[in-house]
PDB file of C-alpha atoms in Angstrom:
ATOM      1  CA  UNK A   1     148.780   5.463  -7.243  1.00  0.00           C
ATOM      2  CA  UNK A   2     149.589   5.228  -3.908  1.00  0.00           C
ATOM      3  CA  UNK A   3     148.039   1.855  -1.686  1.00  0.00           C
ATOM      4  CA  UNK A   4     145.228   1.966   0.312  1.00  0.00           C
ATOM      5  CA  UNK A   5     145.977   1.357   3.884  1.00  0.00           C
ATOM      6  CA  UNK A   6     143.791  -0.894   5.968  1.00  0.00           C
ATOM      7  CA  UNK A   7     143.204   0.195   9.432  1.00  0.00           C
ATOM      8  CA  UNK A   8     142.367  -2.149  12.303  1.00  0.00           C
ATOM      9  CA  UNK A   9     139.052  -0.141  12.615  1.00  0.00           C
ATOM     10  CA  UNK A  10     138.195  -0.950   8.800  1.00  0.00           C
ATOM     11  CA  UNK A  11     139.031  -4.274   9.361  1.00  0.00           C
ATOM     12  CA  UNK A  12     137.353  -5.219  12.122  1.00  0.00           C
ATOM     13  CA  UNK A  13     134.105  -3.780  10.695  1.00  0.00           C
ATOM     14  CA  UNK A  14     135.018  -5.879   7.518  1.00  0.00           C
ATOM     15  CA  UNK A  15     135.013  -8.886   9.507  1.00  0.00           C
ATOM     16  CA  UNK A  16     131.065  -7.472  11.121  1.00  0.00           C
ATOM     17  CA  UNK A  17     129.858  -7.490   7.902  1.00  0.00           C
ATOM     18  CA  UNK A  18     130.909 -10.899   7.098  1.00  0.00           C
ATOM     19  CA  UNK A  19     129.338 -12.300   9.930  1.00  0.00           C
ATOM     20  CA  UNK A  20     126.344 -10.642   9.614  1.00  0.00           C
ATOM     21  CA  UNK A  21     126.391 -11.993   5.470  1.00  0.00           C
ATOM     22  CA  UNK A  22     127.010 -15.396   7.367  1.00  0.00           C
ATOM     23  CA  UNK A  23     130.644 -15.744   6.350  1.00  0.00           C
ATOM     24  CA  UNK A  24     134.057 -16.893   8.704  1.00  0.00           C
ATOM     25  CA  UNK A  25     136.051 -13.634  10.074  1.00  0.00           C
ATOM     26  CA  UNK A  26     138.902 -14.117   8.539  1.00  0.00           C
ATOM     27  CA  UNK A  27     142.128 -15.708  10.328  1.00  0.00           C
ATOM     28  CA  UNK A  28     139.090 -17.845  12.139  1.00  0.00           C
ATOM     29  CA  UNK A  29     141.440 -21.326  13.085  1.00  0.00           C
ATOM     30  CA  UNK A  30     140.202 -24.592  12.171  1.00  0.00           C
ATOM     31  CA  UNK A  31     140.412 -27.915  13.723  1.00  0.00           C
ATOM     32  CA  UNK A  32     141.929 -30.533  11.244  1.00  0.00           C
ATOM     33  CA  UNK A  33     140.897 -34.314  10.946  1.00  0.00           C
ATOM     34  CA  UNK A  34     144.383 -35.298  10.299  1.00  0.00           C
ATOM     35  CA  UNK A  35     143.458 -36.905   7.050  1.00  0.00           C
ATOM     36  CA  UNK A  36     144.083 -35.643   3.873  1.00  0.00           C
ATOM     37  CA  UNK A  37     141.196 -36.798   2.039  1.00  0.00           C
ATOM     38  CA  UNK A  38     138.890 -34.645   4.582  1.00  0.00           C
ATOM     39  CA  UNK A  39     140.842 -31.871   5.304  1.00  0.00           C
ATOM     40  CA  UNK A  40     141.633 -30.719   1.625  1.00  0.00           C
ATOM     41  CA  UNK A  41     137.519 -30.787   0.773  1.00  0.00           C
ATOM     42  CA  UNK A  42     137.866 -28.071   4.037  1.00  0.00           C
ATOM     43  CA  UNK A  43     137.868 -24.354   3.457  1.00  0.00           C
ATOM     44  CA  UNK A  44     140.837 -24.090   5.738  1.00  0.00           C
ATOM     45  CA  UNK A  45     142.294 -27.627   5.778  1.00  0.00           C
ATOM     46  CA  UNK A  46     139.756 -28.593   9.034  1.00  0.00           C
ATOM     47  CA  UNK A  47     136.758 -28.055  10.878  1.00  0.00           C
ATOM     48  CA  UNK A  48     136.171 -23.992  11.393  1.00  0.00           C
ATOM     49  CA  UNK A  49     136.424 -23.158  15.136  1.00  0.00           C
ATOM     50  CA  UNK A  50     134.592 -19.957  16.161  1.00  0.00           C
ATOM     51  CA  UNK A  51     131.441 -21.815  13.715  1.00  0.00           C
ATOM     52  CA  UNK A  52     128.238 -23.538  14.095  1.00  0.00           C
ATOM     53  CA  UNK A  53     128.320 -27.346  12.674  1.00  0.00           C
ATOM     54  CA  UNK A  54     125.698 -29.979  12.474  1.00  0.00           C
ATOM     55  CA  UNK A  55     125.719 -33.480  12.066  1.00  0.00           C
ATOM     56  CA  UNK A  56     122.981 -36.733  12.088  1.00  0.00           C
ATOM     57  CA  UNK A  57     122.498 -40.025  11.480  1.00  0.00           C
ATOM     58  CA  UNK A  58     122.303 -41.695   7.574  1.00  0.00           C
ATOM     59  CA  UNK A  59     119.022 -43.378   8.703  1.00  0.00           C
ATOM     60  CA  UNK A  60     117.006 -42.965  11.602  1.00  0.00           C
ATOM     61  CA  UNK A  61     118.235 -45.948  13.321  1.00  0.00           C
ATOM     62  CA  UNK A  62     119.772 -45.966  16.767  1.00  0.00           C
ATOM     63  CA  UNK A  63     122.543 -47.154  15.659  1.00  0.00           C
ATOM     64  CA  UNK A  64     123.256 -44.348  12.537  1.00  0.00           C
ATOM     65  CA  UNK A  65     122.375 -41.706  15.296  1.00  0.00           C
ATOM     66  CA  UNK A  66     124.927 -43.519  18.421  1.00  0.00           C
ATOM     67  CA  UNK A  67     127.615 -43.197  14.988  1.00  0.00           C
ATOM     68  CA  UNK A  68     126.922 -39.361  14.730  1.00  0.00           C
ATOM     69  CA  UNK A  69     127.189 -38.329  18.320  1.00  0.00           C
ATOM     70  CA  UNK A  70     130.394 -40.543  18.643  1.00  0.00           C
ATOM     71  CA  UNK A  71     131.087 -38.477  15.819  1.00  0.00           C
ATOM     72  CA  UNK A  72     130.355 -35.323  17.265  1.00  0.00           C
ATOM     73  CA  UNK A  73     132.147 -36.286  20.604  1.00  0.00           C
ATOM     74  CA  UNK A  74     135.377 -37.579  18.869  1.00  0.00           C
ATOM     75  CA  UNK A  75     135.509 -33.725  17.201  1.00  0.00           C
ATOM     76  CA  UNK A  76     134.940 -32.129  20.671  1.00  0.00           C
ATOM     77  CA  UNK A  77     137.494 -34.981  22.589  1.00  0.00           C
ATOM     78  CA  UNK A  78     140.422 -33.035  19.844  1.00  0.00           C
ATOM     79  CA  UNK A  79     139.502 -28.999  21.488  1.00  0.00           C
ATOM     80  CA  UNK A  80     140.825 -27.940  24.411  1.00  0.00           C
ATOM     81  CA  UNK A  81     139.025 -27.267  27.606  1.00  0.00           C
ATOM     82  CA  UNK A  82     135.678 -28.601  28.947  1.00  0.00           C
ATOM     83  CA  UNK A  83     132.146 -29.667  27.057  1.00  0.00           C
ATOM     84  CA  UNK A  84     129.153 -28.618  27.297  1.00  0.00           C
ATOM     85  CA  UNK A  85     126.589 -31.173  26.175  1.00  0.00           C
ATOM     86  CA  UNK A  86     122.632 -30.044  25.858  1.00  0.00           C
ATOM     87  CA  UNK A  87     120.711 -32.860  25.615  1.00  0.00           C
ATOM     88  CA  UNK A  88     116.542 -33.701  26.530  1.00  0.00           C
ATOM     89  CA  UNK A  89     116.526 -37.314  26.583  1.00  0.00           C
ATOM     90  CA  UNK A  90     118.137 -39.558  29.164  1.00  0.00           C
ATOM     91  CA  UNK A  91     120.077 -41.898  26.493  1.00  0.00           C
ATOM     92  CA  UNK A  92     123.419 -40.883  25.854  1.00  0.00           C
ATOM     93  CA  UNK A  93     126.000 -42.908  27.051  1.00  0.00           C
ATOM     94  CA  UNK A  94     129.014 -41.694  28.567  1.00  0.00           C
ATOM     95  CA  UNK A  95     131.168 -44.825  28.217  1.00  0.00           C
ATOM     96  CA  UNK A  96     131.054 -44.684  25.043  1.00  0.00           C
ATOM     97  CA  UNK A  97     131.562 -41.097  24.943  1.00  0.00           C
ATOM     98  CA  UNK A  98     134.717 -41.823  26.920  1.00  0.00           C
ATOM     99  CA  UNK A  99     135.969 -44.511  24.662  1.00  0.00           C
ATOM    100  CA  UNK A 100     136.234 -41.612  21.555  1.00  0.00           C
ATOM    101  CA  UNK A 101     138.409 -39.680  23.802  1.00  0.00           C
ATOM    102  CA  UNK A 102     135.893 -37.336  25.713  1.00  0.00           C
ATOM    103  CA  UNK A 103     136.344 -38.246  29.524  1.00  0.00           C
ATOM    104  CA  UNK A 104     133.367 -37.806  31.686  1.00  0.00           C
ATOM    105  CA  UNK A 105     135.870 -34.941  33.474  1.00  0.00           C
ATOM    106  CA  UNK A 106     135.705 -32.964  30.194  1.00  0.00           C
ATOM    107  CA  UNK A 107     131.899 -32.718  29.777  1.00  0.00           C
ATOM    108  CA  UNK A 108     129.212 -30.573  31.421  1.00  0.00           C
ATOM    109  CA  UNK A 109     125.934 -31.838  30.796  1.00  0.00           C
ATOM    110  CA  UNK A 110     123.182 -29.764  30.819  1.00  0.00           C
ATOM    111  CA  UNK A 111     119.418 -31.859  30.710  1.00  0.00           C
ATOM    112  CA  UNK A 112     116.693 -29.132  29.313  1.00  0.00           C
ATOM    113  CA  UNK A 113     113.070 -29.936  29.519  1.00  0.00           C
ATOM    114  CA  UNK A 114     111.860 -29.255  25.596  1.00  0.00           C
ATOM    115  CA  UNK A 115     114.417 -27.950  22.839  1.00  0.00           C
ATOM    116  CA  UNK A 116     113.584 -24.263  22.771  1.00  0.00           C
ATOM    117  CA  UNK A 117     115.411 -24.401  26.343  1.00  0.00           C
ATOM    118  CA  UNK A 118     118.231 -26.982  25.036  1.00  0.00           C
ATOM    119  CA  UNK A 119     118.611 -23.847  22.411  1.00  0.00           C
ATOM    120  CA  UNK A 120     118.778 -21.421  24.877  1.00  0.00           C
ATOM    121  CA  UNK A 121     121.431 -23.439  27.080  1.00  0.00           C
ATOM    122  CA  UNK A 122     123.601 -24.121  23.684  1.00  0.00           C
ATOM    123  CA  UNK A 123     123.465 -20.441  22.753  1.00  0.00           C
ATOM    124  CA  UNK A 124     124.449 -19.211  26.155  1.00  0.00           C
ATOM    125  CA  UNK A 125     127.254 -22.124  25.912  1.00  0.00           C
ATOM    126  CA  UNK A 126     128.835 -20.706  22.621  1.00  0.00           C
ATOM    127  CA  UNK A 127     128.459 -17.164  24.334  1.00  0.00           C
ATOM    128  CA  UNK A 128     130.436 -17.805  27.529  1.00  0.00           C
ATOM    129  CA  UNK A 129     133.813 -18.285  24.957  1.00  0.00           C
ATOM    130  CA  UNK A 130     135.934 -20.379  28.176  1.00  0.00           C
ATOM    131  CA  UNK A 131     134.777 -23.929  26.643  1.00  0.00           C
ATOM    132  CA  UNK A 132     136.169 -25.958  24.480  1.00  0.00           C
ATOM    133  CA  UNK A 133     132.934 -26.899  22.036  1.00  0.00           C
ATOM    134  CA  UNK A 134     129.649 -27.095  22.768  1.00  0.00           C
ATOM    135  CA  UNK A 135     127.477 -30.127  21.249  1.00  0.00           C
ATOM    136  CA  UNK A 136     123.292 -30.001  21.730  1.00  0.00           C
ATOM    137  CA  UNK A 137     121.099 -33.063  20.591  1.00  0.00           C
ATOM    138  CA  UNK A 138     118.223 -31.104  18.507  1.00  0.00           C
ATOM    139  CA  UNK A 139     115.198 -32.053  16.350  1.00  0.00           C
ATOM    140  CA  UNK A 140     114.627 -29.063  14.417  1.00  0.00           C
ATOM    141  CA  UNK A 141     117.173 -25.852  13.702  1.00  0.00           C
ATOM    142  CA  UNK A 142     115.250 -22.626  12.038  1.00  0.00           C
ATOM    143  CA  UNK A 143     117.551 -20.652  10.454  1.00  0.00           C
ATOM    144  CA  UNK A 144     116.849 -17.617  12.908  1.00  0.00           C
ATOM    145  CA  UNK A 145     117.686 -19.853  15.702  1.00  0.00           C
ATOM    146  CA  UNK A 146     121.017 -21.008  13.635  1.00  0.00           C
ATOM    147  CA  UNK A 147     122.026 -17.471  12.454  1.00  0.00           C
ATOM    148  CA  UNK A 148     121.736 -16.740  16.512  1.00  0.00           C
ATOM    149  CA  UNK A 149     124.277 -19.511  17.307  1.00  0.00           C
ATOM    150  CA  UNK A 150     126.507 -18.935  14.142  1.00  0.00           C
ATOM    151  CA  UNK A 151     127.137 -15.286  16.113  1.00  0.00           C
ATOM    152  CA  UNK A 152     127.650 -16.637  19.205  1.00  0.00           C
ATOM    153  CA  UNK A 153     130.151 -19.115  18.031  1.00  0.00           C
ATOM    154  CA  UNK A 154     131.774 -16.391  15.872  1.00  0.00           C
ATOM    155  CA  UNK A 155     132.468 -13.908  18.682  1.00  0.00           C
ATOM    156  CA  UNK A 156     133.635 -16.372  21.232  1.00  0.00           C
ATOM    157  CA  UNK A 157     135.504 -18.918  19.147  1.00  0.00           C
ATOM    158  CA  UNK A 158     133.876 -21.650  20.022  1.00  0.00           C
ATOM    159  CA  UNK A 159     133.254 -24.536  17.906  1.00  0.00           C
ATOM    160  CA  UNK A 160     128.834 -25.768  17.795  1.00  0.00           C
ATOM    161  CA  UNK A 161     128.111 -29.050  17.024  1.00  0.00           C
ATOM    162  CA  UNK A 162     124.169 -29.337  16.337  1.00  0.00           C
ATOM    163  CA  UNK A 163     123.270 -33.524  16.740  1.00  0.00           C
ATOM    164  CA  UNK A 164     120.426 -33.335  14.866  1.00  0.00           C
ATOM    165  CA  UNK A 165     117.563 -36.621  16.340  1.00  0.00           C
ATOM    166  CA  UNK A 166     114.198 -37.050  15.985  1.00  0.00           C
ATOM    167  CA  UNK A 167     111.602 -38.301  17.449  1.00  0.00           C
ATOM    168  CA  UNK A 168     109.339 -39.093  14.628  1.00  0.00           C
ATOM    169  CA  UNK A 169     110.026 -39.692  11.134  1.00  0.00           C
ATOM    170  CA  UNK A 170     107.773 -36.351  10.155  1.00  0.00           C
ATOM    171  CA  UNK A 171     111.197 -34.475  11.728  1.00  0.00           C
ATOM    172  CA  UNK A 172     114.150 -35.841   9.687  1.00  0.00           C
ATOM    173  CA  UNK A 173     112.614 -33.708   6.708  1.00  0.00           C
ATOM    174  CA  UNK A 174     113.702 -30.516   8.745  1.00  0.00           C
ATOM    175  CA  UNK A 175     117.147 -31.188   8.295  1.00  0.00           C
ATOM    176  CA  UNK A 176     116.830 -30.763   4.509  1.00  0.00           C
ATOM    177  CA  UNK A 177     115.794 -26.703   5.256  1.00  0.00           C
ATOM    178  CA  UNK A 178     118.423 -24.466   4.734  1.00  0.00           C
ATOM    179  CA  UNK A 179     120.494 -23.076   7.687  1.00  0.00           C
ATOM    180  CA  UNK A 180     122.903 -21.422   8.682  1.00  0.00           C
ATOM    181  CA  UNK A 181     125.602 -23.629   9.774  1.00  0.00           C
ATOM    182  CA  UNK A 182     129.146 -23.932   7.787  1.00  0.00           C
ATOM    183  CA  UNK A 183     128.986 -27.780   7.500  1.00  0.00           C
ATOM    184  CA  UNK A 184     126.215 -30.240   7.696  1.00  0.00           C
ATOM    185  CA  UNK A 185     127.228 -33.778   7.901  1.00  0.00           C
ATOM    186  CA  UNK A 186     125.773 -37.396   7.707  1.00  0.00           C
ATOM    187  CA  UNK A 187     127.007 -40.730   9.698  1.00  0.00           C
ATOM    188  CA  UNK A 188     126.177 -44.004   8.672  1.00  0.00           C
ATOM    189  CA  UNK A 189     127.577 -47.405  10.010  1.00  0.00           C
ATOM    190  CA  UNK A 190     129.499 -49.706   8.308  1.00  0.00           C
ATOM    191  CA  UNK A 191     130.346 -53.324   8.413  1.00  0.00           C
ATOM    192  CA  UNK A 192     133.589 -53.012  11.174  1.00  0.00           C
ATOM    193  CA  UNK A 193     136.820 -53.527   9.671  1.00  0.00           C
ATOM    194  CA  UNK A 194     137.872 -56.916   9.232  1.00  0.00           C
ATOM    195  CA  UNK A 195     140.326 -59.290  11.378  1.00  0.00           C
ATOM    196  CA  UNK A 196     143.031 -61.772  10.558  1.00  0.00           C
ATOM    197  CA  UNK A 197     141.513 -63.643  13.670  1.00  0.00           C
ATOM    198  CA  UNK A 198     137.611 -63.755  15.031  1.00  0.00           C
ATOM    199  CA  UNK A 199     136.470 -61.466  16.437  1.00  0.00           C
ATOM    200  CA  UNK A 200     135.047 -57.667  15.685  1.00  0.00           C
ATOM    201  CA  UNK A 201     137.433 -54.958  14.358  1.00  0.00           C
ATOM    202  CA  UNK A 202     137.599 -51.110  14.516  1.00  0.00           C
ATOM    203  CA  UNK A 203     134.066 -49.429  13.737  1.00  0.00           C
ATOM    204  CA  UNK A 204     133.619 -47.968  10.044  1.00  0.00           C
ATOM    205  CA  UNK A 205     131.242 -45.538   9.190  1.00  0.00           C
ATOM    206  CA  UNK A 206     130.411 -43.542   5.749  1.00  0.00           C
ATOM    207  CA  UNK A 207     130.975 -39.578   5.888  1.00  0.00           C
ATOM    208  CA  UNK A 208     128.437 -37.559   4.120  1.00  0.00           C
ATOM    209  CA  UNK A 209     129.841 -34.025   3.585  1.00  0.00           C
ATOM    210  CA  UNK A 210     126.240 -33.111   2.294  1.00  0.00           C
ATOM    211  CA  UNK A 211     126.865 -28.854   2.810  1.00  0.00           C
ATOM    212  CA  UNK A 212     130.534 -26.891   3.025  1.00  0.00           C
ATOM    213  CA  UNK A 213     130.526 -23.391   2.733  1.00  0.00           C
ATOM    214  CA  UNK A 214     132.827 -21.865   0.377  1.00  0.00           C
ATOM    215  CA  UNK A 215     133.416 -25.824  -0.735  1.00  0.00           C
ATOM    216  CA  UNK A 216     131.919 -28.854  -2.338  1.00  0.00           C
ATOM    217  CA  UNK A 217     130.340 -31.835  -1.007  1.00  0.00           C
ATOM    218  CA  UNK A 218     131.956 -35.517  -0.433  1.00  0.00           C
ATOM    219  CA  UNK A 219     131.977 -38.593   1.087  1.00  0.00           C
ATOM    220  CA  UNK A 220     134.546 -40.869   3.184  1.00  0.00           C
ATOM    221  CA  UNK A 221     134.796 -44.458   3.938  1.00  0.00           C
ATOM    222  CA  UNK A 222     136.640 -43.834   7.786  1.00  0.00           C
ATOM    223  CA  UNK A 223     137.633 -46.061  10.962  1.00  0.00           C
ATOM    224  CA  UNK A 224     134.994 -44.658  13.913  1.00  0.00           C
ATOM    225  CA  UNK A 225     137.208 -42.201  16.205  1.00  0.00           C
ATOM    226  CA  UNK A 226     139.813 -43.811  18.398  1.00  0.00           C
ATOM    227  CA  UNK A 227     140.775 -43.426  22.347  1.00  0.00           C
ATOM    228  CA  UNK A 228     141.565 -39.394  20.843  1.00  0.00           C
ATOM    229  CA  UNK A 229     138.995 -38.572  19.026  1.00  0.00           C
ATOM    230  CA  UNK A 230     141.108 -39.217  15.631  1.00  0.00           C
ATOM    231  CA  UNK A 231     139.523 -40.712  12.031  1.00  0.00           C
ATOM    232  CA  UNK A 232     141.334 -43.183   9.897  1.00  0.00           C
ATOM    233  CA  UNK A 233     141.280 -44.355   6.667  1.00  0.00           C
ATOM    234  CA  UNK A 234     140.474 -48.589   6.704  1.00  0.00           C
ATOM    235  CA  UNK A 235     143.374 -50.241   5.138  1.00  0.00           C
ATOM    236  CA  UNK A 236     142.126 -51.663   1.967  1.00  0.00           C
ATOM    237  CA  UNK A 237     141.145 -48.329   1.525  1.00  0.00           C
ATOM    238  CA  UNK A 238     144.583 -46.969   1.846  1.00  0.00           C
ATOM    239  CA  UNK A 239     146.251 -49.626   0.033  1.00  0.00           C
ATOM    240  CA  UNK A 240     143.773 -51.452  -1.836  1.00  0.00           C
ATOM    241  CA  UNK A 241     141.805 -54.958  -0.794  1.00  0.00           C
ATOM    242  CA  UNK A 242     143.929 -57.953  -0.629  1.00  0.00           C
ATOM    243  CA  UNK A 243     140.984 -59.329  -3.224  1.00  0.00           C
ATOM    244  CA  UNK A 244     141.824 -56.160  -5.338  1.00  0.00           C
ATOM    245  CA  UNK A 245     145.270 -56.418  -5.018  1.00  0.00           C
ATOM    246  CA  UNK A 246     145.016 -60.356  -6.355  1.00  0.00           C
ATOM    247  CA  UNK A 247     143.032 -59.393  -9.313  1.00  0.00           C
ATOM    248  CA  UNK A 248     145.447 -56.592 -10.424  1.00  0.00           C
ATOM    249  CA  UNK A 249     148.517 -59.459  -9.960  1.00  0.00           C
ATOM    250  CA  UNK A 250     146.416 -62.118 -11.974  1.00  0.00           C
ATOM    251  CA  UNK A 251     145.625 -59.283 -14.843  1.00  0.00           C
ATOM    252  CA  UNK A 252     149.265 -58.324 -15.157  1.00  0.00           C
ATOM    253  CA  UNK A 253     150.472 -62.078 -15.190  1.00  0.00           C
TER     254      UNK A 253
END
């Protein structure tokens, strides 16, 4: 029986039809965390480039929402090329921005009046296909509105980062609805990391893998993003608390 031969015509209408069934064209690249614990949960080994993403706070604190746009930024400080960040409200800050590893000469910000034109502005962003990743601060994604900027990402490449904030509690139930993004994630702050000395250590915050296409969900005790934009695992996660590590010596004794 002799093989069937795959032409680049077939397969570039294979790869239509997957992204209009919502799937990744195939050979799509991915952006990896660097840690093993997060990129094997991955389809991929990393974040999906060319792929819509969103991301929000644990609570609805300031503080769990400053976590998941640090978050956001740290992923879009590791791409190459300039930012564009959507945003309707006056309160991000860029220092801090900076301090993850996204330098105010990296980003574009673009302030929209109300979020049907932050929308338009991140679609148009994921269509132009010369940046790097575009991130917009949103309330509420439809799934129209996300299948739109799933295609845009798809046929430029470009990696979408939804923030999801709200401005009333009535809001955060939106992000429960189904969309159409690959992976939906959830940051919440942790105590920092602690020090042999006073003073405050490196940020911690839980990760919420709450939706991965084609995988599973999980969660991840990590060190907040560094002057790169890179996650790490806290130590006495790694190797075990000093307090743990006592017990296990006093048990074996």
């Amino acid at each position: 029986m002799n093989d069937v031969v795959t032409t680049p015509v077939i397969a570039e209408l294979r790869d239509r039809i997957a992204r209009l069934e919502g799937g990744r064209a195939r050979g799509a690249e991915v952006l990896p965390f660097g840690l093993k614990a997060i990129d094997r949960v991955l389809p991929g080994g990393g974040l999906a480039l060319g792929c819509l993403h969103e991301v929000a706070g644990g609570g609805n604190g300031a503080i769990d929402g400053a976590a998941a746009a640090l978050f956001a930024a740290g992923i879009a400080a590791r791409t190459k090329g300039k930012v564009l960040w959507c945003i309707t409200r006056q309160d991000l800050f860029a220092p801090a921005i900076a301090h993850v590893g996204l330098g105010s000469n990296r980003v574009i910000y673009v302030e929209a009046g109300d979020e049907k034109s932050v929308l338009a502005c991140f679609e148009e962003g994921l269509r132009h296909g010369g940046l790097g990743a575009v991130v917009a601060e949103i309330a509420r994604l439809s799934m129209t509105s996300s299948r739109r900027l799933q295609l845009a990402a798809e046929g430029s490449g470009t990696i979408g980062i939804a923030v999801r904030r709200w401005r009333r509690q009535t809001e955060a139930a939106d992000f429960g609805q189904p969309t159409a993004s690959v992976t939906r994630w959830c940051v919440s702050a942790l105590p920092s990391s602690p020090l042999p000395v006073p003073g405050v250590g490196r940020a911690r915050w839980q990760l919420e893998l709450i939706r991965c296409r084609a995988g599973e969900s999980a969660d991840f005790e990590v060190e907040a993003c560094d002057d790169k934009g890179r996650l790490a695992l806290p130590s006495d996660v790694v190797y075990g608390s000093p307090q743990k590590e006592i017990g296990r010596r006093r048990a074996s004794a």
